[in-house]
CSV table of C-alpha atoms in Angstrom, one decimal:
chain,number,residue,atom,x,y,z
A,1,MET,CA,-29.2,20.1,-38.5
A,2,GLY,CA,-25.8,21.8,-39.0
A,3,GLY,CA,-22.5,19.9,-38.7
A,4,ILE,CA,-21.6,21.5,-35.3
A,5,GLU,CA,-25.0,20.8,-33.8
A,6,GLU,CA,-24.8,17.2,-35.0
A,7,LEU,CA,-21.4,16.8,-33.5
A,8,ILE,CA,-22.4,18.1,-30.1
A,9,GLY,CA,-25.6,15.9,-30.1
A,10,ASN,CA,-23.7,12.7,-30.9
A,11,LEU,CA,-20.9,13.6,-28.5
A,12,TYR,CA,-23.4,14.1,-25.7
A,13,ARG,CA,-25.1,10.8,-26.4
A,14,GLY,CA,-21.8,8.9,-26.7
A,15,LEU,CA,-20.4,10.2,-23.5
A,16,VAL,CA,-23.6,9.3,-21.6
A,17,ARG,CA,-23.4,5.8,-23.0
A,18,ARG,CA,-19.9,5.6,-21.6
A,19,GLY,CA,-21.2,6.2,-18.1
A,20,ILE,CA,-20.2,9.9,-17.8
A,21,SER,CA,-22.6,12.0,-15.8
A,22,MET,CA,-23.5,15.2,-17.6
A,23,ARG,CA,-25.5,18.4,-17.5
A,24,VAL,CA,-26.0,20.3,-20.7
A,25,LEU,CA,-26.7,23.9,-21.3
A,26,ALA,CA,-28.3,24.0,-24.8
A,27,SER,CA,-29.6,26.7,-27.1
A,28,ARG,CA,-33.3,26.9,-28.0
A,29,PRO,CA,-33.8,26.0,-31.7
A,30,ALA,CA,-36.5,27.7,-33.7
A,31,GLY,CA,-37.6,24.3,-35.0
A,32,GLU,CA,-37.2,20.8,-33.6
A,33,ALA,CA,-34.9,20.2,-30.7
A,34,LEU,CA,-31.4,18.9,-31.6
A,35,LEU,CA,-31.1,17.1,-28.2
A,36,GLU,CA,-33.8,15.2,-26.4
A,37,ASP,CA,-33.6,14.0,-22.9
A,38,ASP,CA,-36.1,12.8,-20.3
A,39,GLN,CA,-33.8,12.7,-17.3
A,40,GLY,CA,-33.3,16.4,-16.7
A,41,ARG,CA,-29.8,16.5,-18.0
A,42,ILE,CA,-30.5,19.1,-20.6
A,43,VAL,CA,-31.3,22.7,-19.6
A,44,ARG,CA,-32.4,24.7,-22.6
A,45,ALA,CA,-32.5,28.5,-23.2
A,46,SER,CA,-36.0,30.0,-23.2
A,47,LYS,CA,-35.4,31.9,-26.5
A,48,PRO,CA,-33.5,31.0,-29.7
A,49,GLY,CA,-30.6,33.1,-30.9
A,50,LEU,CA,-26.9,33.6,-30.2
A,51,LYS,CA,-27.3,36.5,-27.6
A,52,ALA,CA,-30.0,34.6,-25.8
A,53,PHE,CA,-27.8,31.6,-25.4
A,54,VAL,CA,-24.8,33.6,-24.2
A,55,LEU,CA,-26.9,35.3,-21.5
A,56,PHE,CA,-28.6,32.1,-20.6
A,57,SER,CA,-25.4,30.1,-20.3
A,58,LEU,CA,-23.9,32.8,-18.0
A,59,PHE,CA,-26.9,33.3,-15.7
A,60,ARG,CA,-28.4,29.8,-15.7
A,61,GLY,CA,-25.0,28.1,-16.0
A,62,LEU,CA,-23.7,29.3,-12.6
A,63,PRO,CA,-26.5,27.9,-10.4
A,64,GLU,CA,-26.6,24.6,-12.4
A,65,ALA,CA,-22.8,24.3,-12.0
A,66,PHE,CA,-23.0,24.9,-8.2
A,67,ARG,CA,-25.7,22.2,-7.9
A,68,PHE,CA,-23.9,19.7,-10.2
A,69,ARG,CA,-20.3,20.4,-9.2
A,70,PRO,CA,-18.7,19.3,-12.5
A,71,ASP,CA,-15.1,18.2,-12.5
A,72,VAL,CA,-14.4,19.6,-16.0
A,73,ILE,CA,-16.4,21.9,-18.4
A,74,LEU,CA,-16.6,21.1,-22.1
A,75,CYS,CA,-17.6,24.0,-24.3
A,76,GLY,CA,-19.1,22.8,-27.6
A,77,SER,CA,-18.1,26.1,-29.3
A,78,LEU,CA,-16.6,29.5,-28.6
A,79,VAL,CA,-20.1,30.8,-27.9
A,80,ALA,CA,-20.1,28.7,-24.7
A,81,ALA,CA,-16.6,29.7,-23.7
A,82,PRO,CA,-17.6,32.8,-21.6
A,83,ALA,CA,-19.7,30.6,-19.3
A,84,GLY,CA,-17.1,27.9,-19.3
A,85,TYR,CA,-14.5,30.4,-18.2
A,86,LEU,CA,-16.6,31.9,-15.5
A,87,ILE,CA,-17.7,28.6,-14.1
A,88,ALA,CA,-14.2,27.2,-14.1
A,89,ARG,CA,-12.9,30.3,-12.3
A,90,LEU,CA,-15.6,30.2,-9.6
A,91,LEU,CA,-15.4,26.4,-9.0
A,92,ARG,CA,-11.6,26.2,-9.5
A,93,ARG,CA,-12.1,23.7,-12.4
A,94,ARG,CA,-10.7,23.5,-15.9
A,95,TYR,CA,-12.5,23.9,-19.2
A,96,VAL,CA,-12.0,22.6,-22.8
A,97,VAL,CA,-13.2,24.3,-25.9
A,98,ILE,CA,-13.9,22.7,-29.3
A,99,THR,CA,-12.8,24.7,-32.3
A,100,TYR,CA,-13.9,24.3,-35.9
A,101,GLY,CA,-12.5,26.7,-38.5
A,102,SER,CA,-14.7,29.6,-39.3
A,103,ASP,CA,-14.9,30.4,-35.6
A,104,LEU,CA,-11.1,31.2,-35.7
A,105,VAL,CA,-11.2,33.6,-38.6
A,106,HIS,CA,-14.7,35.2,-38.4
A,107,GLY,CA,-15.6,38.5,-36.7
A,108,GLY,CA,-14.3,42.0,-35.9
A,109,ARG,CA,-12.0,43.4,-33.3
A,110,MET,CA,-14.2,42.6,-30.2
A,111,TYR,CA,-14.8,39.1,-31.4
A,112,ARG,CA,-11.1,38.5,-32.0
A,113,PHE,CA,-10.4,39.8,-28.5
A,114,ALA,CA,-12.9,37.5,-26.9
A,115,LEU,CA,-11.6,34.6,-28.9
A,116,ARG,CA,-8.0,35.1,-27.7
A,117,PHE,CA,-9.1,35.8,-24.1
A,118,PHE,CA,-11.3,32.7,-23.6
A,119,LEU,CA,-9.4,30.2,-25.7
A,120,ARG,CA,-6.0,31.1,-24.2
A,121,ARG,CA,-7.4,30.5,-20.8
A,122,ALA,CA,-8.8,27.1,-21.6
A,123,GLU,CA,-6.9,24.1,-20.3
A,124,ARG,CA,-7.0,22.4,-23.7
A,125,LEU,CA,-8.4,23.1,-27.2
A,126,VAL,CA,-9.9,20.5,-29.5
A,127,ALA,CA,-9.2,21.0,-33.2
A,128,ILE,CA,-11.5,19.0,-35.5
A,129,SER,CA,-9.0,18.8,-38.4
A,130,HIS,CA,-5.4,19.5,-39.3
A,131,PHE,CA,-6.7,22.6,-41.1
A,132,THR,CA,-8.4,23.9,-37.9
A,133,ARG,CA,-5.1,23.5,-36.0
A,134,ALA,CA,-3.2,25.3,-38.7
A,135,LEU,CA,-5.4,28.4,-38.1
A,136,PHE,CA,-4.3,28.7,-34.5
A,137,PRO,CA,-1.2,30.9,-35.0
A,138,GLY,CA,-3.3,33.4,-37.1
A,139,ALA,CA,-5.8,33.6,-34.2
A,140,GLY,CA,-3.0,34.2,-31.7
A,141,LEU,CA,-3.2,30.6,-30.3
A,142,ASP,CA,-0.5,28.0,-29.7
A,143,PRO,CA,-1.1,25.0,-32.0
A,144,ASP,CA,0.8,22.8,-29.5
A,145,ARG,CA,-2.2,23.2,-27.1
A,146,ALA,CA,-4.6,21.7,-29.7
A,147,VAL,CA,-5.8,18.1,-29.4
A,148,LEU,CA,-6.8,16.8,-32.8
A,149,ILE,CA,-10.1,14.9,-32.6
A,150,PRO,CA,-12.2,14.7,-35.8
A,151,PRO,CA,-16.0,14.5,-35.8
A,152,GLY,CA,-17.6,11.1,-35.8
A,153,VAL,CA,-20.4,9.5,-37.7
A,154,ASP,CA,-23.4,7.4,-36.7
A,155,VAL,CA,-22.6,4.1,-38.4
A,156,SER,CA,-25.7,2.4,-37.1
A,157,ARG,CA,-27.8,4.5,-39.6
A,158,PHE,CA,-26.2,2.7,-42.5
A,159,VAL,CA,-27.2,-0.9,-42.9
A,160,GLY,CA,-28.1,-1.0,-46.6
A,161,LEU,CA,-30.3,0.7,-49.1
A,162,PRO,CA,-33.6,1.4,-47.4
A,163,GLU,CA,-36.7,-0.4,-48.8
A,164,PRO,CA,-39.2,0.5,-50.0
A,165,ALA,CA,-37.6,3.4,-51.8
A,166,PRO,CA,-39.2,6.9,-51.4
A,167,HIS,CA,-41.6,6.9,-54.3
A,168,GLU,CA,-41.2,10.4,-55.7
A,169,LEU,CA,-37.4,10.6,-55.5
A,170,ALA,CA,-37.0,7.0,-56.7
A,171,GLU,CA,-39.1,7.9,-59.8
A,172,ALA,CA,-37.0,11.0,-60.4
A,173,CYS,CA,-33.8,9.1,-60.2
A,174,GLU,CA,-34.9,6.1,-62.3
A,175,GLY,CA,-32.5,5.6,-65.2
A,176,ARG,CA,-30.4,8.7,-64.2
A,177,LYS,CA,-26.8,9.1,-63.0
A,178,VAL,CA,-27.3,10.9,-59.7
A,179,LEU,CA,-24.9,13.5,-58.3
A,180,LEU,CA,-25.7,14.4,-54.7
A,181,THR,CA,-25.0,17.4,-52.5
A,182,VAL,CA,-26.1,17.7,-48.9
A,183,GLY,CA,-25.7,20.8,-46.8
A,184,ARG,CA,-27.1,24.1,-45.8
A,185,LEU,CA,-27.5,26.4,-48.8
A,186,VAL,CA,-24.7,28.9,-48.1
A,187,ARG,CA,-22.2,30.5,-50.4
A,188,ARG,CA,-19.3,28.5,-48.9
A,189,LYS,CA,-20.8,25.2,-50.0
A,190,GLY,CA,-20.3,26.2,-53.6
A,191,VAL,CA,-23.5,24.9,-55.2
A,192,LEU,CA,-24.2,28.2,-57.0
A,193,ASP,CA,-20.8,28.3,-58.6
A,194,PHE,CA,-21.0,24.6,-59.6
A,195,VAL,CA,-24.3,25.1,-61.3
A,196,GLN,CA,-23.0,28.1,-63.2
A,197,GLU,CA,-19.5,26.9,-64.1
A,198,CYS,CA,-19.6,23.1,-64.2
A,199,LEU,CA,-23.0,21.6,-64.6
A,200,PRO,CA,-23.8,22.7,-68.1
A,201,GLU,CA,-20.7,20.9,-69.5
A,202,LEU,CA,-21.4,17.8,-67.3
A,203,VAL,CA,-25.0,17.6,-68.7
A,204,ARG,CA,-23.6,17.9,-72.2
A,205,ARG,CA,-21.4,14.9,-71.6
A,206,HIS,CA,-23.9,13.0,-69.5
A,207,PRO,CA,-27.4,13.8,-70.7
A,208,ASP,CA,-28.9,11.4,-68.1
A,209,LEU,CA,-27.3,13.4,-65.2
A,210,LEU,CA,-29.5,14.5,-62.3
A,211,TYR,CA,-28.0,16.8,-59.6
A,212,VAL,CA,-29.9,16.4,-56.3
A,213,VAL,CA,-29.3,19.1,-53.7
A,214,VAL,CA,-30.5,18.5,-50.2
A,215,GLY,CA,-30.7,21.4,-47.8
A,216,GLU,CA,-32.3,24.7,-46.9
A,217,ASP,CA,-31.2,28.3,-46.6
A,218,ALA,CA,-29.3,29.0,-43.3
A,219,ARG,CA,-31.9,31.4,-41.8
A,220,LEU,CA,-30.7,31.0,-38.3
A,221,SER,CA,-27.0,31.1,-39.0
A,222,LEU,CA,-24.9,33.9,-37.4
A,223,ILE,CA,-23.0,34.7,-40.6
A,224,HIS,CA,-25.1,33.2,-43.4
A,225,ASN,CA,-28.7,34.2,-42.7
A,226,GLN,CA,-28.9,37.1,-45.3
A,227,GLU,CA,-27.5,35.2,-48.3
A,228,GLY,CA,-30.8,33.9,-49.8
A,229,MET,CA,-28.8,31.3,-51.6
A,230,ARG,CA,-31.7,29.0,-52.7
A,231,ALA,CA,-33.3,31.8,-54.8
A,232,ARG,CA,-30.0,32.5,-56.4
A,233,ILE,CA,-29.4,28.8,-57.2
A,234,GLU,CA,-32.9,28.6,-58.7
A,235,SER,CA,-32.3,31.6,-60.9
A,236,ALA,CA,-29.0,30.1,-62.1
A,237,ILE,CA,-30.7,26.8,-62.9
A,238,SER,CA,-33.4,28.6,-64.9
A,239,ASP,CA,-30.8,30.8,-66.8
A,240,ALA,CA,-28.9,27.8,-67.9
A,241,GLY,CA,-32.0,25.8,-68.9
A,242,LEU,CA,-31.1,23.0,-66.4
A,243,GLN,CA,-34.5,22.6,-64.8
A,244,GLY,CA,-34.7,18.9,-65.9
A,245,HIS,CA,-31.3,18.1,-64.4
A,246,VAL,CA,-31.4,19.7,-60.9
A,247,ARG,CA,-33.6,18.8,-58.0
A,248,LEU,CA,-33.6,21.1,-54.9
A,249,THR,CA,-35.3,18.9,-52.2
A,250,GLY,CA,-35.1,21.1,-49.1
A,251,SER,CA,-34.7,19.2,-45.9
A,252,LEU,CA,-35.4,15.4,-46.0
A,253,ASP,CA,-36.2,12.9,-43.3
A,254,GLU,CA,-33.4,10.6,-42.3
A,255,ARG,CA,-34.6,7.5,-44.2
A,256,THR,CA,-35.0,9.4,-47.5
A,257,LEU,CA,-31.6,11.0,-47.1
A,258,ASN,CA,-30.0,7.6,-46.4
A,259,TRP,CA,-31.7,6.2,-49.5
A,260,LEU,CA,-30.1,9.0,-51.6
A,261,LEU,CA,-26.7,8.5,-50.0
A,262,TYR,CA,-26.8,4.9,-51.1
A,263,ARG,CA,-28.4,5.6,-54.5
A,264,ALA,CA,-26.2,8.4,-55.7
A,265,GLU,CA,-23.3,7.6,-58.1
A,266,LEU,CA,-21.2,10.4,-56.6
A,267,PHE,CA,-21.3,12.7,-53.6
A,268,LEU,CA,-20.2,16.3,-54.3
A,269,LEU,CA,-19.5,19.2,-52.0
A,270,PRO,CA,-17.8,21.9,-54.1
A,271,VAL,CA,-16.7,23.9,-51.0
A,272,LEU,CA,-15.2,27.3,-51.8
A,273,ASP,CA,-12.2,28.8,-50.1
A,274,LEU,CA,-13.7,32.1,-48.8
A,275,PRO,CA,-12.1,34.5,-46.4
A,276,GLY,CA,-13.7,34.5,-43.0
A,277,ASP,CA,-15.8,31.4,-43.8
A,278,LYS,CA,-14.0,28.1,-43.6
A,279,GLU,CA,-15.1,24.5,-43.9
A,280,GLY,CA,-13.6,22.9,-40.8
A,281,PHE,CA,-14.3,19.3,-41.7
A,282,GLY,CA,-17.4,18.0,-43.4
A,283,ILE,CA,-19.3,15.2,-41.6
A,284,VAL,CA,-21.5,14.6,-44.6
A,285,PHE,CA,-18.5,13.2,-46.5
A,286,LEU,CA,-18.4,10.4,-43.9
A,287,GLU,CA,-22.1,9.8,-44.3
A,288,ALA,CA,-21.8,9.5,-48.0
A,289,ALA,CA,-18.9,7.1,-47.5
A,290,LEU,CA,-21.0,4.9,-45.3
A,291,GLY,CA,-23.4,4.6,-48.2
A,292,GLY,CA,-20.5,3.4,-50.3
A,293,THR,CA,-20.6,6.6,-52.3
A,294,PRO,CA,-17.2,8.2,-53.2
A,295,SER,CA,-16.8,12.0,-53.0
A,296,VAL,CA,-15.4,14.7,-55.2
A,297,ALA,CA,-14.5,18.1,-53.7
A,298,TYR,CA,-12.1,21.0,-53.8
A,299,SER,CA,-9.1,20.6,-51.5
A,300,VAL,CA,-10.0,23.3,-49.1
A,301,GLY,CA,-10.2,23.6,-45.3
A,302,GLY,CA,-10.7,20.4,-43.5
A,303,VAL,CA,-12.2,18.6,-46.5
A,304,PRO,CA,-9.0,16.5,-47.1
A,305,ASP,CA,-9.2,15.1,-43.6
A,306,ALA,CA,-12.8,14.0,-44.2
A,307,ILE,CA,-12.2,12.4,-47.6
A,308,GLY,CA,-8.7,11.0,-47.2
A,309,GLU,CA,-7.8,8.8,-50.1
A,310,ALA,CA,-11.3,7.5,-50.6
A,311,GLY,CA,-12.3,10.1,-53.1
A,312,LEU,CA,-11.0,12.8,-55.5
A,313,LEU,CA,-9.7,16.2,-54.5
A,314,VAL,CA,-9.5,19.1,-56.9
A,315,GLN,CA,-7.5,22.3,-56.6
A,316,PRO,CA,-9.7,25.1,-55.4
A,317,GLY,CA,-11.4,27.2,-58.1
A,318,ASP,CA,-10.3,24.9,-61.0
A,319,PHE,CA,-13.7,24.4,-62.6
A,320,THR,CA,-12.2,22.5,-65.6
A,321,ALA,CA,-10.5,20.0,-63.2
A,322,MET,CA,-13.8,19.6,-61.3
A,323,ILE,CA,-15.6,18.8,-64.5
A,324,GLU,CA,-13.0,16.2,-65.5
A,325,ALA,CA,-13.0,14.6,-62.0
A,326,VAL,CA,-16.8,14.3,-61.9
A,327,SER,CA,-17.1,13.2,-65.5
A,328,GLY,CA,-14.3,10.7,-65.2
A,329,LEU,CA,-15.9,9.0,-62.2
A,330,LEU,CA,-19.4,9.0,-63.7
A,331,SER,CA,-17.9,7.1,-66.7
A,332,ASP,CA,-15.8,4.6,-64.7
A,333,GLU,CA,-18.1,2.3,-62.6
A,334,THR,CA,-15.1,0.1,-61.5
A,335,LEU,CA,-13.2,3.0,-60.0
A,336,ARG,CA,-16.4,4.4,-58.4
A,337,ALA,CA,-17.0,1.0,-56.7
A,338,LYS,CA,-13.3,0.7,-55.6
A,339,LEU,CA,-13.3,4.2,-54.0
A,340,GLY,CA,-16.8,3.6,-52.5
A,341,ARG,CA,-15.6,0.4,-50.7
A,342,ALA,CA,-12.5,2.2,-49.4
A,343,ALA,CA,-14.5,5.2,-48.2
A,344,GLU,CA,-17.0,3.0,-46.3
A,345,ARG,CA,-14.3,0.9,-44.7
A,346,ARG,CA,-12.4,4.0,-43.5
A,347,ALA,CA,-15.5,5.7,-42.2
A,348,ARG,CA,-16.6,2.7,-40.2
A,349,GLU,CA,-13.1,1.9,-38.7
A,350,GLU,CA,-11.8,5.4,-38.0
A,351,PHE,CA,-14.8,7.7,-37.5
A,352,ASN,CA,-17.4,5.7,-35.6
A,353,TRP,CA,-18.7,7.6,-32.6
A,354,ASP,CA,-17.6,5.0,-30.1
A,355,ALA,CA,-14.0,5.5,-31.1
A,356,ILE,CA,-14.3,9.3,-31.2
A,357,CYS,CA,-16.1,9.5,-27.8
A,358,ALA,CA,-13.3,7.3,-26.3
A,359,ARG,CA,-10.8,10.0,-27.3
A,360,TYR,CA,-12.9,12.7,-25.7
A,361,GLU,CA,-13.3,10.7,-22.5
A,362,THR,CA,-9.5,10.3,-22.4
A,363,LEU,CA,-9.1,14.1,-22.9
A,364,LEU,CA,-11.7,15.0,-20.2
A,365,ARG,CA,-10.3,12.6,-17.7
A,366,SER,CA,-6.8,13.9,-18.2
A,367,THR,CA,-8.1,17.4,-17.8
A,368,SER,CA,-10.2,16.7,-14.7
A,369,ARG,CA,-8.7,17.4,-11.3
A,370,GLN,CA,-10.3,14.3,-9.9
A,371,ILE,CA,-10.2,10.6,-10.7
A,372,GLY,CA,-14.0,10.3,-10.9
A,373,LEU,CA,-15.5,12.3,-13.7
A,374,SER,CA,-18.7,14.2,-14.3
A,375,THR,CA,-18.8,16.7,-17.1
A,376,GLU,CA,-21.0,19.7,-17.9
A,377,SER,CA,-21.2,20.0,-21.7
A,378,GLN,CA,-22.3,23.4,-23.1
A,379,SER,CA,-23.4,23.6,-26.6
């Protein structure tokens, strides 16, 4: 599941728990559904894909809205904004759009026109990080209209190292220092560059190092589906003779992933600063934090908001500094433990979904024209 999809799913569940009545227009995933509901609150497109959802949200959204009569429309991304705008106009309601980062810098002339048209007419805009809000002027938007609400994390998933350990991975990690990356295999995540530029020296310094990469190619992504990043990473591993030090796991079930988040010595997401493709936040940093695992990353996009002071940030593109940061923490168990405790405390206190959903509820209630609130969430 991508970060945006996970945010929308958790936001939906959290708002329902808070007693908010909702109807959701959702895309049709090619694989398993990201949202499940047995009470008819989720209406899903019949086909997967961006165009299919835009058309579905427009033509199915209108009759759903007239039946449900929402007080406010929450658009989970710019893709849902056309339907949000139309429904708001016809029902004389207001709509709110969540913005991330790449959505504000990606696309050609028509995309940029649509972005400005629909976002300028929204009542409020949510920015998931300080970085996202800083992109507003370049997109022709007023940053003063942004409400800063970061993504949350499901703290209930993290109650200690799962037992028994997943046999195959536990065996591979036995006696090794584990460096972990979790995320879709796209260029922006920086795995290829890290393998080529940093990993050989790290393995020389730490012969027991194992780099575990969890994630698949982004086949269904709007802007990443032609990258074929896994094959390129595999080729780089082979060229550098690192087959014994890298494990590409593909997707993992939640229990196995949680085990890795607890087991790893360090979490790494060497995100690159690429034009037109920005990291708006990085929920996975919070998940690593809940496992007590400190993070190392480049200081790009919204990553500093996600890590805070509970990890190490490196200047973008400085491979030498990245090597030193990772190597230093691998060699310093005391500092790792200190950063890990600070990271876990921060994630639990500041980013739990109850706290985040309370902020969304306040925003939606202040946006609604009525005292009682029902919301239609489009994702």
